[in-house]
Tab-separated table of N, CA and C in Angstrom:
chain	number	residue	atom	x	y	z
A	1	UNK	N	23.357	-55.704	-3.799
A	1	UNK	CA	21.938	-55.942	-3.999
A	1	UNK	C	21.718	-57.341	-4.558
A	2	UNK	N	20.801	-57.653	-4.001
A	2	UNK	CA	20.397	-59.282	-4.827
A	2	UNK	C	19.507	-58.581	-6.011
A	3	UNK	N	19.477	-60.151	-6.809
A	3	UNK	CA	18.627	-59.597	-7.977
A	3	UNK	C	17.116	-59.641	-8.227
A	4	UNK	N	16.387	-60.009	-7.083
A	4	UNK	CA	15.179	-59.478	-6.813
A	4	UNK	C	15.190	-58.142	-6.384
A	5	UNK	N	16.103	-57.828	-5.789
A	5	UNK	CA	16.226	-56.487	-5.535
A	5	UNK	C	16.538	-55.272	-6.757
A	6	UNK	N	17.969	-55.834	-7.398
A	6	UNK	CA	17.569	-55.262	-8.587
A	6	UNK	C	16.651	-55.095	-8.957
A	7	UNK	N	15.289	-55.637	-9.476
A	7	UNK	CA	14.405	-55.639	-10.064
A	7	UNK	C	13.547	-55.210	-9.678
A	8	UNK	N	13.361	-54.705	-8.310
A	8	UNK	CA	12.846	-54.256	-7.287
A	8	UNK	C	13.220	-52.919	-7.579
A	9	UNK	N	14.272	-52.302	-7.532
A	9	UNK	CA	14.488	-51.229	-8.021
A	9	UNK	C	13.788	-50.508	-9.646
A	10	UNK	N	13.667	-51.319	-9.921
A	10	UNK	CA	13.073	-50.772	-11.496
A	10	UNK	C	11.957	-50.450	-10.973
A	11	UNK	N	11.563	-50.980	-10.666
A	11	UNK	CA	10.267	-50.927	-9.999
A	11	UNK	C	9.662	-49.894	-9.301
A	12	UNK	N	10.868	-49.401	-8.515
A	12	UNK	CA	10.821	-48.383	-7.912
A	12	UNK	C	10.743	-47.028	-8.213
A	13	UNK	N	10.855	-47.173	-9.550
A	13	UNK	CA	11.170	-46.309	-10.207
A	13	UNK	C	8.973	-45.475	-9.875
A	14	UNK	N	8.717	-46.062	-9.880
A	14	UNK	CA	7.428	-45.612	-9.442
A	14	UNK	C	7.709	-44.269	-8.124
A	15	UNK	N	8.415	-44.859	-7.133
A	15	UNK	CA	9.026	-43.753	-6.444
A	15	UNK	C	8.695	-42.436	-6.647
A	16	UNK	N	9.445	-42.016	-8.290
A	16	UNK	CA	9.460	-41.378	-8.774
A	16	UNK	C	8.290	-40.203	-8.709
A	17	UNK	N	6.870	-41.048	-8.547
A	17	UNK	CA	5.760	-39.800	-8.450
A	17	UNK	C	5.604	-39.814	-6.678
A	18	UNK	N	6.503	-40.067	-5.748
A	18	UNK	CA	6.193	-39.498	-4.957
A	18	UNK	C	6.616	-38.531	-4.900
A	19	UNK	N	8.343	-38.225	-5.335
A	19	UNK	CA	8.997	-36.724	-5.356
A	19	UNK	C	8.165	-35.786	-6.284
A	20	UNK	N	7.253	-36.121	-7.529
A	20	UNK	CA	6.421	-35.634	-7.813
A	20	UNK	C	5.495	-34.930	-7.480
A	21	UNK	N	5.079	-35.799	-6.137
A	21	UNK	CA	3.693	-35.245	-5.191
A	21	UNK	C	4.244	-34.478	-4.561
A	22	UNK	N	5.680	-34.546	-4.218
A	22	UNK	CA	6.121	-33.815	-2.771
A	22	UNK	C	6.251	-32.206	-3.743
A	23	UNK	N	6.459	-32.115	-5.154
A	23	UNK	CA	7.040	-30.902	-5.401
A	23	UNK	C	5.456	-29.907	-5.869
A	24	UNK	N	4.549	-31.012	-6.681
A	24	UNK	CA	3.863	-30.208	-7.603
A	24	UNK	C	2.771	-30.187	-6.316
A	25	UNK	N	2.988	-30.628	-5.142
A	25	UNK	CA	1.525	-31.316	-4.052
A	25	UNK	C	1.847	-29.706	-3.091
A	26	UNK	N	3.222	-30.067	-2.643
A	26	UNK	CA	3.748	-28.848	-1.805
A	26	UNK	C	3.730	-27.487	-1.808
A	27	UNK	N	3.423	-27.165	-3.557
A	27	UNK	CA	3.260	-25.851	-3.806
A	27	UNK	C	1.800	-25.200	-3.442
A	28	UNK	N	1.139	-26.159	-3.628
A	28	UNK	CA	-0.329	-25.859	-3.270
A	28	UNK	C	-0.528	-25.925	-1.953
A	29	UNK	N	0.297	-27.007	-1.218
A	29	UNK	CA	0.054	-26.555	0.473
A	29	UNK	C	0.669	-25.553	0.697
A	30	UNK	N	1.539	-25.346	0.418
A	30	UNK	CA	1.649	-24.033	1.044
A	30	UNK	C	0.587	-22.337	0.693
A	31	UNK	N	0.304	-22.823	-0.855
A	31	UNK	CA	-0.807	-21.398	-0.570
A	31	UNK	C	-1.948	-21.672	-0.498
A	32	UNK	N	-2.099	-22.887	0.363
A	32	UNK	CA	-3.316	-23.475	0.850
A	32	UNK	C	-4.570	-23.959	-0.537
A	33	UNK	N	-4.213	-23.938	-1.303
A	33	UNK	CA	-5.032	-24.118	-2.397
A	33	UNK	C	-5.594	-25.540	-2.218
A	34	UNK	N	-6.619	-25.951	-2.033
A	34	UNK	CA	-7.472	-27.383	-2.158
A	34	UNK	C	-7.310	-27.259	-3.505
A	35	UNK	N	-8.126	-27.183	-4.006
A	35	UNK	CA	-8.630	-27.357	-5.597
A	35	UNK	C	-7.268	-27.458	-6.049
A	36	UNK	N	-6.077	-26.748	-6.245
A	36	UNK	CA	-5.131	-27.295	-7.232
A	36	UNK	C	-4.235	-28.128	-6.618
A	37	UNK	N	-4.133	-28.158	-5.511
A	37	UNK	CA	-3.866	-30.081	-4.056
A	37	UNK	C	-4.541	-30.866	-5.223
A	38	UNK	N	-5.571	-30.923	-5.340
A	38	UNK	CA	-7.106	-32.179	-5.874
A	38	UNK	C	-6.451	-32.665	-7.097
A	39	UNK	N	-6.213	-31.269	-7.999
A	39	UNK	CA	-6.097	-31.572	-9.728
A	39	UNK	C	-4.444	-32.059	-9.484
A	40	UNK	N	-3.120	-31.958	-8.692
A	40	UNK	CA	-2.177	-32.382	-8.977
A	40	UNK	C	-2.068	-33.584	-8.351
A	41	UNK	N	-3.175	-33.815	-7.227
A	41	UNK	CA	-3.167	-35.066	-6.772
A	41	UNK	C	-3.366	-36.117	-8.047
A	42	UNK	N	-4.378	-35.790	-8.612
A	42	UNK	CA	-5.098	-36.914	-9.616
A	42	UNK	C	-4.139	-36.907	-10.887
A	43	UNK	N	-3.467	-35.941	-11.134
A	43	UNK	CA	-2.496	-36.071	-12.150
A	43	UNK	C	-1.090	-36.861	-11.634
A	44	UNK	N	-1.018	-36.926	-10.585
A	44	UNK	CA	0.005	-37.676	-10.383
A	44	UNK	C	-0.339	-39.116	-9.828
A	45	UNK	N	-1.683	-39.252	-9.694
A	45	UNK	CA	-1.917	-40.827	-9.350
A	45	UNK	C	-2.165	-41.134	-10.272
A	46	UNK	N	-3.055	-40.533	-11.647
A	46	UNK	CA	-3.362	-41.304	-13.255
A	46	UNK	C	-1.645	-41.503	-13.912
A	47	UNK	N	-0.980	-40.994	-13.609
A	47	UNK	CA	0.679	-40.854	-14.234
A	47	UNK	C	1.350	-42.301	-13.484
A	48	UNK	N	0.795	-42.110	-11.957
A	48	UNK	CA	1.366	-43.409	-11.040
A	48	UNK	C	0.685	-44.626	-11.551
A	49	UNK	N	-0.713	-44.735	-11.523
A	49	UNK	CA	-1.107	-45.970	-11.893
A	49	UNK	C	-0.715	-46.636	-13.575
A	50	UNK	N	-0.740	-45.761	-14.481
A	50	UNK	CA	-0.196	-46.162	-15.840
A	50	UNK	C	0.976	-46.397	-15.730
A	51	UNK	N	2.253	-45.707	-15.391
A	51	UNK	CA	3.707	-46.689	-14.972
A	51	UNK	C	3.712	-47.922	-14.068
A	52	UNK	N	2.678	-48.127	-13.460
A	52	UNK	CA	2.429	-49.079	-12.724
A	52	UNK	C	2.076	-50.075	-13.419
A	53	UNK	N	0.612	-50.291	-14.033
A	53	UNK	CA	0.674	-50.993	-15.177
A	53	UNK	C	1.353	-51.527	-16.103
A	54	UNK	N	2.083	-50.272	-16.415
A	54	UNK	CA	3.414	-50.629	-17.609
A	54	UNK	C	4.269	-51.415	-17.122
A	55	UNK	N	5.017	-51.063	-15.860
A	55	UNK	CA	5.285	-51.979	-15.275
A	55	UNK	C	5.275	-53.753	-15.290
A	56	UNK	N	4.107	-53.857	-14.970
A	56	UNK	CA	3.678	-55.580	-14.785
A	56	UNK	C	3.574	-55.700	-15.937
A	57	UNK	N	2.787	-54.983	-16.809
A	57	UNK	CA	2.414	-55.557	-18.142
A	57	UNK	C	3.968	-55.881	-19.422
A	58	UNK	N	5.059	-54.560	-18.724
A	58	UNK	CA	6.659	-55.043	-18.900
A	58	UNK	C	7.269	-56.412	-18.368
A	59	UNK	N	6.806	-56.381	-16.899
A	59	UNK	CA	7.209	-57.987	-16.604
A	59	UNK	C	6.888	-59.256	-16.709
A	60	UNK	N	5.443	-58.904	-16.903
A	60	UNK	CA	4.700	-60.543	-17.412
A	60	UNK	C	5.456	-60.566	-19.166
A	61	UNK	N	5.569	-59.232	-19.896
A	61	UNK	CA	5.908	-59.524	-21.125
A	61	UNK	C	7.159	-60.147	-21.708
A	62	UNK	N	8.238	-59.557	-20.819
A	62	UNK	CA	9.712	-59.490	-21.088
A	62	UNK	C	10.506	-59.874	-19.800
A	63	UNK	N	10.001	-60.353	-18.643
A	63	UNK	CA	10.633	-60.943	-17.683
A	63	UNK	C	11.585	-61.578	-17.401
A	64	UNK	N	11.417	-62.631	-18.358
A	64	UNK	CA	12.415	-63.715	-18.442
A	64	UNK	C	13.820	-63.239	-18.737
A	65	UNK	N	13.497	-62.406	-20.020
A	65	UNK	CA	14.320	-61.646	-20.744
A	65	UNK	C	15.298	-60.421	-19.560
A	66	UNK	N	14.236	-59.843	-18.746
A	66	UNK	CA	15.298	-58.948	-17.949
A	66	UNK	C	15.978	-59.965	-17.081
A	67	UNK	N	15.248	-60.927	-16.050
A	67	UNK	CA	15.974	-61.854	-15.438
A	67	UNK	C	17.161	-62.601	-16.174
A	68	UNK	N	17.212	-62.928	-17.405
A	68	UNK	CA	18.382	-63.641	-17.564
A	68	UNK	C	19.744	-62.040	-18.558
A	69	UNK	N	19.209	-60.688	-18.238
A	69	UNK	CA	19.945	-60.018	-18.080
A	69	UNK	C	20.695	-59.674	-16.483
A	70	UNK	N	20.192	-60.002	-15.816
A	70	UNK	CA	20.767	-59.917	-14.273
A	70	UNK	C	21.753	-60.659	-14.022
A	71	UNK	N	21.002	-62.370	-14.645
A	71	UNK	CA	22.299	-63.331	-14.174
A	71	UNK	C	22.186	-64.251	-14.894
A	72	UNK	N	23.184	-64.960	-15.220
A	72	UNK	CA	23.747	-66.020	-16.044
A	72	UNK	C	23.677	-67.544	-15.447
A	73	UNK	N	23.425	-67.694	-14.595
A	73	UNK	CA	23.097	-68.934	-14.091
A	73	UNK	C	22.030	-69.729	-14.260
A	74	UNK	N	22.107	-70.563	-14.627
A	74	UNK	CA	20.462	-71.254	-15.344
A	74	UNK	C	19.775	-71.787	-13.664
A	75	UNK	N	20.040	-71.563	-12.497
A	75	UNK	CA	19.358	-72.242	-11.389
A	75	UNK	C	18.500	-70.960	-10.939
A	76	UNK	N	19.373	-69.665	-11.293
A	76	UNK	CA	19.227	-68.628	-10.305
A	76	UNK	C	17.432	-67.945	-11.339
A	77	UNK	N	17.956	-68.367	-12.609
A	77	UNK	CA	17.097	-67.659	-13.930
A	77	UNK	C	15.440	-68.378	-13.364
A	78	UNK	N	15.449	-70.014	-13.332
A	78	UNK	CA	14.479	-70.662	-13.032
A	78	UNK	C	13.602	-70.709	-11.931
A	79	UNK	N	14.527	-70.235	-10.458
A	79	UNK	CA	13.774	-69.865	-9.641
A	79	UNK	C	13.349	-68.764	-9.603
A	80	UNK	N	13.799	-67.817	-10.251
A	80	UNK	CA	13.642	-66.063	-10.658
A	80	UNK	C	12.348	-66.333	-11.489
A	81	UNK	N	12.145	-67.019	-12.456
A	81	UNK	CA	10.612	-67.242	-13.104
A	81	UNK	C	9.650	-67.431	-12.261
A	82	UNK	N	10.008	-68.558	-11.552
A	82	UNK	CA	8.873	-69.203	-10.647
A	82	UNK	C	8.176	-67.943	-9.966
A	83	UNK	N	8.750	-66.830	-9.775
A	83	UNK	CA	8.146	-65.771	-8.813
A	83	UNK	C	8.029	-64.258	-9.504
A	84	UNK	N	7.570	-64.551	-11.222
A	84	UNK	CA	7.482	-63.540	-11.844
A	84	UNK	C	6.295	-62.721	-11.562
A	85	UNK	N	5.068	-63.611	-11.699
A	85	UNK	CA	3.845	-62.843	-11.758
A	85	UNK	C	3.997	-62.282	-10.383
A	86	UNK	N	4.841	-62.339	-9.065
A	86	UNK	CA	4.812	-61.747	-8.448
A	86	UNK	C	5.774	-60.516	-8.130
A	87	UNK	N	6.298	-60.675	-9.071
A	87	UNK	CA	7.127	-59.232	-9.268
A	87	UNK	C	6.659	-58.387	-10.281
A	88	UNK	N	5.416	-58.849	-11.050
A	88	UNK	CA	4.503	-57.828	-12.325
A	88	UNK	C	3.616	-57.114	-11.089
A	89	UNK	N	2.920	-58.184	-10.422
A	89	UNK	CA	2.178	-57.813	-9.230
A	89	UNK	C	3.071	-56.834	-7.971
A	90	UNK	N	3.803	-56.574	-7.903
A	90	UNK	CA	4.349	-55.758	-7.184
A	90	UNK	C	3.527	-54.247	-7.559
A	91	UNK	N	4.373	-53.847	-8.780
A	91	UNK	CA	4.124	-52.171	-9.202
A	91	UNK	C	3.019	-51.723	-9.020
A	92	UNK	N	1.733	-52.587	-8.851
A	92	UNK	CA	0.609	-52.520	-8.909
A	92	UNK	C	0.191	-52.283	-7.654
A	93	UNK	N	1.047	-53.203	-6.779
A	93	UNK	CA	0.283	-53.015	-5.112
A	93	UNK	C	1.167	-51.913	-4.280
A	94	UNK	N	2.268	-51.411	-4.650
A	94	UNK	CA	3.189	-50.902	-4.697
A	94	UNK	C	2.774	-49.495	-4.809
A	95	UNK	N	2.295	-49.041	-6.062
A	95	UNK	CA	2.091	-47.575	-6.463
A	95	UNK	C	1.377	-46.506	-5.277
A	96	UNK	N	0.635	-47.693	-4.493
A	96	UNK	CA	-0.419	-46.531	-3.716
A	96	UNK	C	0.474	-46.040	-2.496
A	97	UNK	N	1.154	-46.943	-1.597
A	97	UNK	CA	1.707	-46.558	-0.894
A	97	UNK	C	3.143	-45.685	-1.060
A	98	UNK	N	3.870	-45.474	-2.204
A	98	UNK	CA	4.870	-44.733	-3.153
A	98	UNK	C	4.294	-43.108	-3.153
A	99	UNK	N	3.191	-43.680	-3.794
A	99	UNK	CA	2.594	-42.093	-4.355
A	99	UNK	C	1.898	-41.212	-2.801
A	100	UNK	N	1.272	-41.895	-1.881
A	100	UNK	CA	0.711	-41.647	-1.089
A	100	UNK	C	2.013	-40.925	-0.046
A	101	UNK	N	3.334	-41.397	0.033
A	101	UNK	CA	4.054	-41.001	0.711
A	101	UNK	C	4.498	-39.582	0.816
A	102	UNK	N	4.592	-39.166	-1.186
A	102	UNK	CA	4.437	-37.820	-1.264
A	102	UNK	C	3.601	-36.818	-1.441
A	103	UNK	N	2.288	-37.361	-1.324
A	103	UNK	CA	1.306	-36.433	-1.092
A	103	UNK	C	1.436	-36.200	0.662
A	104	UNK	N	1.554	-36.708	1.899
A	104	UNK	CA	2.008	-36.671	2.870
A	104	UNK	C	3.158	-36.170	3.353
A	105	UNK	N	4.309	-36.306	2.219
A	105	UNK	CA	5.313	-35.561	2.113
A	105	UNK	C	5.063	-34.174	1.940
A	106	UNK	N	4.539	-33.916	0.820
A	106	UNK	CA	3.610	-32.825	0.325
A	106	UNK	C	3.198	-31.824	1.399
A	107	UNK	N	2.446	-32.382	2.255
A	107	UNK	CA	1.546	-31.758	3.345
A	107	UNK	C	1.845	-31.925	3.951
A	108	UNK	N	3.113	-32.175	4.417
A	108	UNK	CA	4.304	-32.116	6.010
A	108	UNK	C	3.435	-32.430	7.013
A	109	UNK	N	2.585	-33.733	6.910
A	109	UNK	CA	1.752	-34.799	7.619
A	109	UNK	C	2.534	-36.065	7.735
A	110	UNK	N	3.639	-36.200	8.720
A	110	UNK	CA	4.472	-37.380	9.251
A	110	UNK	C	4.070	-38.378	9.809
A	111	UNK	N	3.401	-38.011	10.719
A	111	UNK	CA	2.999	-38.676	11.656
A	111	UNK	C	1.677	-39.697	11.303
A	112	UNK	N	1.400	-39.637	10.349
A	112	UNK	CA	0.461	-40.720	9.826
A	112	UNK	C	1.148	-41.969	8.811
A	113	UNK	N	1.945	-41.386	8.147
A	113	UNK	CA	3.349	-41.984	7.898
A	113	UNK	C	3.639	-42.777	8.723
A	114	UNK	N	4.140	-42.467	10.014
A	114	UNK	CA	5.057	-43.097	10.815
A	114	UNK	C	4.296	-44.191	10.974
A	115	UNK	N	2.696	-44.070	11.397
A	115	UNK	CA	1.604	-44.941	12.108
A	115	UNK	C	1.334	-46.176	11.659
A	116	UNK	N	1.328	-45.526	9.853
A	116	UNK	CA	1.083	-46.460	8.858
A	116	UNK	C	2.212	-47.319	8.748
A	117	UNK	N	3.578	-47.142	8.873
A	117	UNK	CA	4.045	-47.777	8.447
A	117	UNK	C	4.498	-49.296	9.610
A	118	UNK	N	4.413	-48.280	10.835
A	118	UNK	CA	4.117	-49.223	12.059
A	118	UNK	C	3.225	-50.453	12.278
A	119	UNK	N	2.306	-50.195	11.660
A	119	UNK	CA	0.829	-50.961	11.612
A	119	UNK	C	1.232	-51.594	10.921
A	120	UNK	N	1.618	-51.475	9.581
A	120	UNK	CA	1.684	-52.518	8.342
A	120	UNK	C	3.358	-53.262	8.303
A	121	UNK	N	4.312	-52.892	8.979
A	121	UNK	CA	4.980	-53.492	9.365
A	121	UNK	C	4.878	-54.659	10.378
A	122	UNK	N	3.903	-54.533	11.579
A	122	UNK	CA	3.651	-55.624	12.867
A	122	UNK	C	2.724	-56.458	11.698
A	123	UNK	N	2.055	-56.051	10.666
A	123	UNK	CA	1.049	-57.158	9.686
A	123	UNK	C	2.203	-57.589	9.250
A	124	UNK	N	3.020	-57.048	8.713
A	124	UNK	CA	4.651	-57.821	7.924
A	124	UNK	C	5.213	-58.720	8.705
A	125	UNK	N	5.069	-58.496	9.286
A	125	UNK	CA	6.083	-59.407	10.459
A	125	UNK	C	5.118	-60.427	11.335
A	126	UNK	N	3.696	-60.788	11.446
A	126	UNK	CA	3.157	-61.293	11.834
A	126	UNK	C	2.910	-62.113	10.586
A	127	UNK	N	2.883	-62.195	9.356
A	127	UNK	CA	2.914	-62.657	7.944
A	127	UNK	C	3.855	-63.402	7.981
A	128	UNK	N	5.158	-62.588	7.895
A	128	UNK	CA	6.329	-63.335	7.480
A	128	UNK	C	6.781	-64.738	8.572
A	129	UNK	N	6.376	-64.534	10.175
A	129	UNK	CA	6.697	-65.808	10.761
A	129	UNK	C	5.915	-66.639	10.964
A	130	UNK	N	4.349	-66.360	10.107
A	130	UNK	CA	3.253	-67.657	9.826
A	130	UNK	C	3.563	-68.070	8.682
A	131	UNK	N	3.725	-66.925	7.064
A	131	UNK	CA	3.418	-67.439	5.847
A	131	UNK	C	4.532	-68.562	5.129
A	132	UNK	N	6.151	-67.813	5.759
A	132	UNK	CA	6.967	-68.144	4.965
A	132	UNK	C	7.859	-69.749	5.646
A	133	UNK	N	7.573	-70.262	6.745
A	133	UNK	CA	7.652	-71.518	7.244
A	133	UNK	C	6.211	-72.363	6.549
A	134	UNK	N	5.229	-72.002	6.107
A	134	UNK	CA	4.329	-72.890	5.673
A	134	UNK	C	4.458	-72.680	4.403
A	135	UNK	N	4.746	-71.581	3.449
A	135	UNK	CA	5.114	-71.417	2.201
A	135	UNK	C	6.202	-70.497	1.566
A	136	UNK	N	7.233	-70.486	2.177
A	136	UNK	CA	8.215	-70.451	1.820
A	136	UNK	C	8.429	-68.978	0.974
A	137	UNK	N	9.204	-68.802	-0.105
A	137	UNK	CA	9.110	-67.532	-0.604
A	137	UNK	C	7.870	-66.987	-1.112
A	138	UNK	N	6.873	-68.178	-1.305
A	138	UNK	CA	5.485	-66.961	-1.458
A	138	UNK	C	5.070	-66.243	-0.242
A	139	UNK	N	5.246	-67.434	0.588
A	139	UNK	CA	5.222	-66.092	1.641
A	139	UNK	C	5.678	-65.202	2.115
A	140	UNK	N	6.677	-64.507	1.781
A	140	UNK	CA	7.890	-63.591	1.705
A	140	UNK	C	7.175	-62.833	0.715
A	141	UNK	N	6.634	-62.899	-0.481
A	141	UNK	CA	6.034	-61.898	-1.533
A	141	UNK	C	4.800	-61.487	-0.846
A	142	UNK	N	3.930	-62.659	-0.108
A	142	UNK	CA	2.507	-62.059	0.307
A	142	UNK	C	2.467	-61.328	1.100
A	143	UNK	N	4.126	-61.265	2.480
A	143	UNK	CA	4.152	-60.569	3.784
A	143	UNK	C	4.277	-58.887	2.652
A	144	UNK	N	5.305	-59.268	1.892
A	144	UNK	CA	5.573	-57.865	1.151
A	144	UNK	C	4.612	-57.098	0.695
A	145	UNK	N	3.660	-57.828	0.099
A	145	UNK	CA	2.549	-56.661	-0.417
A	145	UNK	C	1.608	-56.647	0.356
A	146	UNK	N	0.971	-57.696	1.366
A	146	UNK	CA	0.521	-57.320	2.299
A	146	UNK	C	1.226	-55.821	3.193
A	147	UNK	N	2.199	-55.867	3.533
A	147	UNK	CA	3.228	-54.399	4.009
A	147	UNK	C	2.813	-53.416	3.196
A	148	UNK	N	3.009	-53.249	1.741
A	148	UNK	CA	2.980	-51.916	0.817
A	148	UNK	C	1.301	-51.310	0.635
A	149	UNK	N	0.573	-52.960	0.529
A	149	UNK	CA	-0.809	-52.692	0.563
A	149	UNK	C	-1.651	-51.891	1.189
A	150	UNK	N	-1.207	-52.776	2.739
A	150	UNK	CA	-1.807	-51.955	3.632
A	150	UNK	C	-1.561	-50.606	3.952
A	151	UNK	N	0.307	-50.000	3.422
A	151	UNK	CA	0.111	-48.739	3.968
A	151	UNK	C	-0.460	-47.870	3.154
A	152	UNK	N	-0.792	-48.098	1.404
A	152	UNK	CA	-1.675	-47.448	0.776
A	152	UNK	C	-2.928	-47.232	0.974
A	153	UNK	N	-3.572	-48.412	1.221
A	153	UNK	CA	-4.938	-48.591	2.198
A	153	UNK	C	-5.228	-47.315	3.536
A	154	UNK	N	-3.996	-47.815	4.109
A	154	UNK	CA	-4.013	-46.774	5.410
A	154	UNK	C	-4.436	-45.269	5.120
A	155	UNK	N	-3.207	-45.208	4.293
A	155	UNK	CA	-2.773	-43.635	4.088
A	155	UNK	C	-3.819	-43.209	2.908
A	156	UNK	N	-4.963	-43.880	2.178
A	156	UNK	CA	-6.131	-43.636	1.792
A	156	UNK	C	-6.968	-43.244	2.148
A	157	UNK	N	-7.161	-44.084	3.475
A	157	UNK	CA	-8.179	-44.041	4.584
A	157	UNK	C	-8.247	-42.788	5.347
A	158	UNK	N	-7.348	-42.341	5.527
A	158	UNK	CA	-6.777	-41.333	6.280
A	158	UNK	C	-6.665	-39.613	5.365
A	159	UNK	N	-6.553	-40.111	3.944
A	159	UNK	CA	-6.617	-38.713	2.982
A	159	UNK	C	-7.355	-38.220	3.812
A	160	UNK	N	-9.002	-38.297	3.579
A	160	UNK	CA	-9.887	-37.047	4.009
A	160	UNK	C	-9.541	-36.064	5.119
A	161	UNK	N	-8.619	-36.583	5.986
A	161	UNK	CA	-8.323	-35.779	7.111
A	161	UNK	C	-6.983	-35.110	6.656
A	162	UNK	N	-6.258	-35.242	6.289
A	162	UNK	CA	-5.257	-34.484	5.687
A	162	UNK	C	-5.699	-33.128	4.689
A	163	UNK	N	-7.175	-33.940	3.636
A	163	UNK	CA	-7.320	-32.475	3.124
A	163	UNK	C	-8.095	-31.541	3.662
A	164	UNK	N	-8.353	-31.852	4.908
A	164	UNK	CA	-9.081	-30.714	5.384
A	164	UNK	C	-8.645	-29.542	6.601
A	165	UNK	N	-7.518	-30.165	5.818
A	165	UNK	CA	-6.288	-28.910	7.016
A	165	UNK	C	-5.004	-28.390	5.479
A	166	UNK	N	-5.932	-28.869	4.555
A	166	UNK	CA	-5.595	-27.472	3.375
A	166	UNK	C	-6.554	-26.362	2.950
């Protein structure tokens, strides 16, 4: 793993409320319950967005500090700063499409999944071979959350029809 990636992983740790959605989301699809779908939905996106927060508000605080726990090189530490606020900004743009995966998980609804991630991948990749020849690794961060953004966006857009086949 590189060590954006490392750090990427912490991060990921957000993940975490999708297996959330998939367990406490799943019980209710199956005995078709809306109303307690609704209340574990919102308990696990107020739980997602505050680790999310914590998150950035961890990396704008102590960043430096985890980066020069990764690596010891004073070149690798300095360019690792230069692209902090965009790794605080991650967890944040990050959470919707995480959490959204296991509410979809949840409701053994794939195929909007698949769509979303299709869509916001051809935006990734139409990003990454305009942004990152004219700006370089920011554009590599903007193709990225442009990607995570949009599939939260998507798979937002798209809730209402999912809950109405609970």
């Amino acid at each position: 793993q590189t060590k954006w990636q490392q750090l990427q992983t912490l991060t990921c740790g957000l993940d975490a409320f999708a297996h959330a959605a998939e367990a406490s989301l799943g019980e209710a699809v199956g005995k078709r319950a809306r109303p307690a779908f609704q209340r574990a939905m919102r308990v696990v996106f107020l739980w997602a967005v505050i680790v999310g927060v914590a998150n950035a508000l961890l990396y704008l605080a102590v960043g430096h500090g985890i980066i020069a726990l990764l690596t010891g090189i004073a070149e690798v530490r300095a360019a690792a700063g230069e692209f902090l606020l965009w790794a605080a900004l991650m967890p944040l743009v990050a959470l919707w499409a995480y959490t959204y995966d296991g509410v979809y998980l949840a409701a053994t609804r794939t195929t909007p999944m698949r769509n979303t991630v299709m869509l916001s991948f051809a935006a990734y990749v139409a990003l990454l071979f305009t942004l990152v020849p004219l700006y370089g690794n920011v554009g590599l961060w903007i193709a990225l959350a442009v990607f995570l953004g949009l599939r939260g966006i998507l798979l937002h857009l798209l809730y209402p029809a999912l809950l109405r086949t609970i």
